[in-house]
């Protein structure tokens, strides 16, 4: 869930969105997630993003990651996100999800790249 979304315009005239996200992850990792994502678009139909994430695991440890990707509109003010991240434990992951602007939700999946 996005706890805040800020929009600005960069020097090139692109729209830049800064999102702070929080939620949970389950599967190989289980715990609370905090993330910041910055996305840039010139046409609201497609663009790029960067992200940082911290996962506070149930066992008391923390993993952090950083990554980037692309997004495209899938209608109804929803963006399909696809990206990759490198995690502090050495894991490389691919991610996919849908960000729904109306309710500020992000739902998706992560996959380990081996």
Coordinates of N, CA and C in Angstrom, one line a residue:
X1 N 0.8 -1.2 0.0 CA 0.0 0.0 0.0 C 0.9 1.2 0.0
X2 N 0.6 2.2 -0.9 CA 1.3 3.5 -0.9 C 0.8 4.3 0.3
X3 N 1.7 4.7 1.2 CA 1.3 5.6 2.3 C 1.4 7.1 1.8
X4 N 2.2 7.3 0.8 CA 2.2 8.7 0.2 C 2.6 8.6 -1.2
X5 N 2.1 9.6 -2.0 CA 2.5 9.7 -3.4 C 2.7 11.2 -3.7
X6 N 3.9 11.6 -4.1 CA 4.1 13.0 -4.5 C 4.5 13.0 -6.0
X7 N 4.0 14.1 -6.6 CA 4.2 14.2 -8.1 C 5.0 15.6 -8.3
X8 N 5.9 15.5 -9.2 CA 6.6 16.7 -9.5 C 7.0 16.6 -11.0
X9 N 7.5 17.7 -11.6 CA 7.9 17.7 -13.0 C 9.4 18.0 -13.0
X10 N 10.1 17.2 -13.8 CA 11.6 17.4 -13.9 C 11.9 18.5 -14.9
X11 N 13.2 18.8 -15.1 CA 13.7 19.8 -16.0 C 13.3 19.5 -17.4
X12 N 13.1 18.2 -17.8 CA 12.8 17.8 -19.1 C 11.3 17.8 -19.4
X13 N 10.5 18.1 -18.4 CA 9.1 18.1 -18.5 C 8.4 16.8 -18.2
X14 N 9.1 15.8 -17.7 CA 8.6 14.5 -17.4 C 7.9 14.6 -16.0
X15 N 6.8 13.8 -15.9 CA 6.2 13.6 -14.6 C 7.0 12.6 -13.7
X16 N 7.3 13.0 -12.5 CA 8.1 12.1 -11.6 C 7.2 11.9 -10.4
X17 N 7.0 10.6 -10.1 CA 6.2 10.2 -8.9 C 7.1 9.6 -7.9
X18 N 7.0 10.0 -6.6 CA 7.7 9.4 -5.5 C 6.7 8.8 -4.6
X19 N 6.9 7.4 -4.4 CA 5.9 6.7 -3.6 C 6.6 6.0 -2.5
X20 N 6.0 6.1 -1.3 CA 6.5 5.4 -0.1 C 5.4 4.3 0.1
X21 N 5.9 3.0 0.2 CA 5.1 1.9 0.2 C 5.4 1.1 1.5
X22 N 4.3 0.4 2.0 CA 4.5 -0.5 3.1 C 3.6 -1.7 2.9
X23 N 4.0 -2.9 3.4 CA 3.1 -4.0 3.3 C 3.8 -5.2 3.9
X24 N 3.5 -6.4 3.4 CA 4.0 -7.7 3.8 C 4.5 -8.5 2.6
X25 N 5.4 -9.4 2.9 CA 5.8 -10.4 1.9 C 5.7 -11.8 2.5
X26 N 5.4 -12.8 1.7 CA 5.3 -14.1 2.2 C 5.9 -15.1 1.1
X27 N 6.2 -16.2 1.6 CA 6.8 -17.2 0.6 C 8.2 -17.5 1.2
X28 N 9.2 -17.3 0.4 CA 10.6 -17.5 0.8 C 11.0 -16.6 1.9
X29 N 10.6 -15.3 1.9 CA 10.8 -14.4 2.9 C 9.4 -14.1 3.5
X30 N 9.4 -13.9 4.8 CA 8.1 -13.5 5.5 C 8.4 -12.4 6.4
X31 N 7.6 -11.3 6.2 CA 7.8 -10.1 7.1 C 7.2 -8.9 6.6
X32 N 7.5 -7.8 7.3 CA 7.1 -6.5 6.9 C 8.0 -5.8 5.9
X33 N 7.5 -5.1 4.9 CA 8.2 -4.4 3.9 C 8.0 -2.9 3.9
X34 N 9.1 -2.2 3.8 CA 9.1 -0.7 3.5 C 9.8 -0.5 2.3
X35 N 9.3 0.4 1.4 CA 9.9 0.6 0.1 C 9.7 2.0 -0.4
X36 N 10.6 2.5 -1.1 CA 10.4 3.8 -1.8 C 10.7 3.6 -3.3
X37 N 9.7 4.1 -4.1 CA 9.8 3.9 -5.6 C 9.7 5.3 -6.2
X38 N 10.6 5.6 -7.2 CA 10.5 6.8 -8.0 C 10.3 6.4 -9.4
X39 N 9.2 6.9 -10.0 CA 8.9 6.5 -11.4 C 8.8 7.8 -12.2
X40 N 9.2 7.7 -13.5 CA 9.3 8.8 -14.4 C 8.6 8.4 -15.7
X41 N 7.7 9.4 -16.2 CA 7.0 9.1 -17.4 C 6.8 10.4 -18.2
X42 N 6.8 10.4 -19.5 CA 6.5 11.5 -20.3 C 5.1 11.6 -20.8
X43 N 4.4 10.4 -20.8 CA 3.1 10.3 -21.4 C 2.1 9.6 -20.5
X44 N 2.4 9.2 -19.3 CA 1.5 8.5 -18.4 C 1.1 7.1 -18.9
X45 N 1.7 6.7 -20.0 CA 1.4 5.4 -20.6 C 2.5 4.4 -20.3
X46 N 3.8 4.9 -20.2 CA 4.9 4.0 -19.9 C 6.0 4.8 -19.3
X47 N 7.0 4.1 -18.7 CA 8.1 4.8 -18.1 C 9.0 3.9 -17.4
X48 N 9.9 4.4 -16.6 CA 10.9 3.7 -15.8 C 10.7 4.0 -14.3
X49 N 11.3 3.1 -13.5 CA 11.3 3.3 -12.1 C 12.6 2.8 -11.4
X50 N 12.9 3.3 -10.3 CA 13.9 2.8 -9.4 C 13.3 2.6 -8.0
X51 N 13.8 1.7 -7.3 CA 13.3 1.4 -5.9 C 14.3 0.9 -5.0
X52 N 14.0 1.2 -3.7 CA 14.8 0.6 -2.6 C 13.8 0.0 -1.7
X53 N 14.3 -1.1 -1.0 CA 13.3 -1.9 -0.1 C 14.1 -2.4 1.1
X54 N 13.4 -2.5 2.2 CA 13.9 -3.2 3.4 C 12.8 -4.2 3.8
X55 N 13.2 -5.4 4.1 CA 12.3 -6.4 4.5 C 12.7 -6.8 5.9
X56 N 11.8 -6.7 6.9 CA 12.0 -7.0 8.3 C 11.4 -8.4 8.5
X57 N 12.3 -9.4 8.5 CA 11.9 -10.7 8.5 C 11.4 -11.2 9.9
X58 N 10.6 -12.2 9.9 CA 10.0 -12.7 11.2 C 11.1 -13.2 12.1
X59 N 12.2 -13.6 11.6 CA 13.3 -14.2 12.5 C 14.1 -13.1 13.1
X60 N 13.8 -11.8 12.8 CA 14.5 -10.7 13.4 C 15.6 -10.1 12.5
X61 N 15.9 -10.7 11.4 CA 16.9 -10.2 10.5 C 16.3 -9.2 9.5
X62 N 17.1 -8.5 8.7 CA 16.7 -7.6 7.7 C 17.4 -7.8 6.4
X63 N 16.7 -7.8 5.3 CA 17.4 -7.8 4.0 C 16.9 -6.5 3.3
X64 N 17.9 -6.0 2.6 CA 17.6 -4.7 1.8 C 17.9 -5.0 0.3
X65 N 17.3 -4.2 -0.5 CA 17.5 -4.4 -1.9 C 17.3 -3.1 -2.6
X66 N 17.8 -3.0 -3.9 CA 17.6 -1.9 -4.7 C 17.5 -2.4 -6.2
X67 N 16.7 -1.7 -6.9 CA 16.4 -2.2 -8.3 C 15.8 -1.2 -9.2
X68 N 15.5 -1.6 -10.4 CA 14.9 -0.7 -11.3 C 14.0 -1.6 -12.3
X69 N 13.2 -0.8 -13.1 CA 12.3 -1.5 -14.0 C 11.6 -0.6 -14.9
X70 N 10.6 -1.2 -15.6 CA 9.7 -0.4 -16.5 C 8.3 -0.6 -16.1
X71 N 7.5 0.3 -16.5 CA 6.0 0.2 -16.3 C 5.3 0.6 -17.5
X72 N 4.0 0.1 -17.6 CA 3.1 0.5 -18.7 C 1.7 0.6 -18.2
X73 N 0.9 1.4 -18.8 CA -0.5 1.5 -18.4 C -1.2 0.2 -18.8
X74 N -2.1 -0.3 -17.9 CA -2.9 -1.4 -18.3 C -4.4 -1.0 -18.1
X75 N -4.7 0.3 -18.3 CA -6.0 0.8 -18.2 C -6.5 1.1 -16.8
X76 N -7.5 1.9 -16.7 CA -8.1 2.1 -15.4 C -7.2 2.7 -14.3
X77 N -6.2 3.5 -14.8 CA -5.3 4.1 -13.9 C -4.5 3.1 -13.1
X78 N -4.1 2.0 -13.8 CA -3.3 1.0 -13.3 C -2.0 0.9 -14.1
X79 N -0.9 0.6 -13.4 CA 0.4 0.4 -14.1 C 0.9 -1.0 -13.8
X80 N 1.3 -1.7 -14.9 CA 2.0 -3.0 -14.8 C 3.5 -2.7 -14.6
X81 N 4.1 -3.2 -13.5 CA 5.5 -3.0 -13.2 C 6.3 -4.3 -13.4
X82 N 7.4 -4.2 -14.1 CA 8.3 -5.3 -14.2 C 9.8 -4.9 -14.0
X83 N 10.5 -5.6 -13.1 CA 11.8 -5.1 -12.8 C 12.7 -6.2 -12.2
X84 N 13.9 -5.8 -11.8 CA 14.9 -6.6 -11.2 C 15.5 -5.9 -10.0
X85 N 15.9 -6.7 -9.0 CA 16.5 -6.1 -7.8 C 17.6 -7.0 -7.4
X86 N 18.6 -6.4 -6.7 CA 19.7 -7.1 -6.1 C 19.5 -6.9 -4.6
X87 N 19.5 -8.0 -3.9 CA 19.2 -8.0 -2.4 C 20.5 -8.2 -1.6
X88 N 20.6 -7.7 -0.4 CA 21.8 -7.6 0.4 C 22.3 -9.0 0.7
X89 N 21.5 -10.1 0.7 CA 22.0 -11.4 0.9 C 22.5 -12.1 -0.4
X90 N 22.6 -11.3 -1.5 CA 23.2 -11.8 -2.7 C 22.1 -12.3 -3.7
X91 N 20.9 -12.4 -3.3 CA 19.8 -12.9 -4.2 C 19.5 -11.8 -5.2
X92 N 19.3 -12.3 -6.4 CA 18.9 -11.4 -7.5 C 17.4 -11.9 -7.8
X93 N 16.5 -10.9 -7.9 CA 15.1 -11.2 -8.1 C 14.5 -10.5 -9.2
X94 N 13.5 -11.1 -9.8 CA 12.7 -10.4 -10.8 C 11.3 -10.1 -10.1
X95 N 10.7 -9.0 -10.4 CA 9.4 -8.7 -9.8 C 8.4 -8.3 -10.9
X96 N 7.2 -8.5 -10.6 CA 6.1 -8.1 -11.4 C 4.9 -7.7 -10.5
X97 N 4.2 -6.7 -10.9 CA 3.0 -6.4 -10.1 C 2.2 -5.3 -10.8
X98 N 1.1 -5.0 -10.1 CA 0.2 -4.0 -10.7 C 0.0 -2.9 -9.6
X99 N 0.3 -1.7 -9.9 CA 0.0 -0.6 -9.0 C -1.3 0.1 -9.4
X100 N -2.3 0.1 -8.5 CA -3.6 0.7 -8.8 C -3.6 2.0 -8.1
X101 N -3.7 3.1 -8.9 CA -3.6 4.4 -8.3 C -4.8 4.8 -7.4
X102 N -6.0 4.3 -7.8 CA -7.2 4.7 -7.1 C -7.2 4.3 -5.6
X103 N -6.7 3.1 -5.3 CA -6.6 2.7 -3.9 C -5.2 2.6 -3.4
X104 N -4.2 3.1 -4.2 CA -2.8 3.2 -3.8 C -2.2 1.8 -3.4
X105 N -2.7 0.7 -4.1 CA -2.2 -0.6 -3.8 C -1.2 -1.1 -4.8
X106 N -0.3 -2.0 -4.4 CA 0.6 -2.6 -5.2 C 0.6 -4.1 -4.9
X107 N 0.2 -4.9 -5.8 CA 0.2 -6.4 -5.6 C 1.0 -7.0 -6.7
X108 N 1.8 -8.0 -6.2 CA 2.7 -8.6 -7.2 C 3.4 -9.9 -6.7
X109 N 4.4 -10.3 -7.4 CA 5.1 -11.5 -7.1 C 6.6 -11.2 -7.3
X110 N 7.5 -11.9 -6.6 CA 8.9 -11.9 -6.8 C 9.4 -13.3 -7.1
X111 N 10.4 -13.4 -7.9 CA 11.0 -14.6 -8.4 C 12.5 -14.6 -8.3
X112 N 13.1 -15.6 -7.7 CA 14.6 -15.6 -7.6 C 15.1 -15.9 -9.0
X113 N 16.2 -15.2 -9.4 CA 16.9 -15.4 -10.6 C 18.1 -16.2 -10.3
X114 N 18.2 -17.4 -10.8 CA 19.4 -18.2 -10.5 C 20.3 -18.4 -11.7

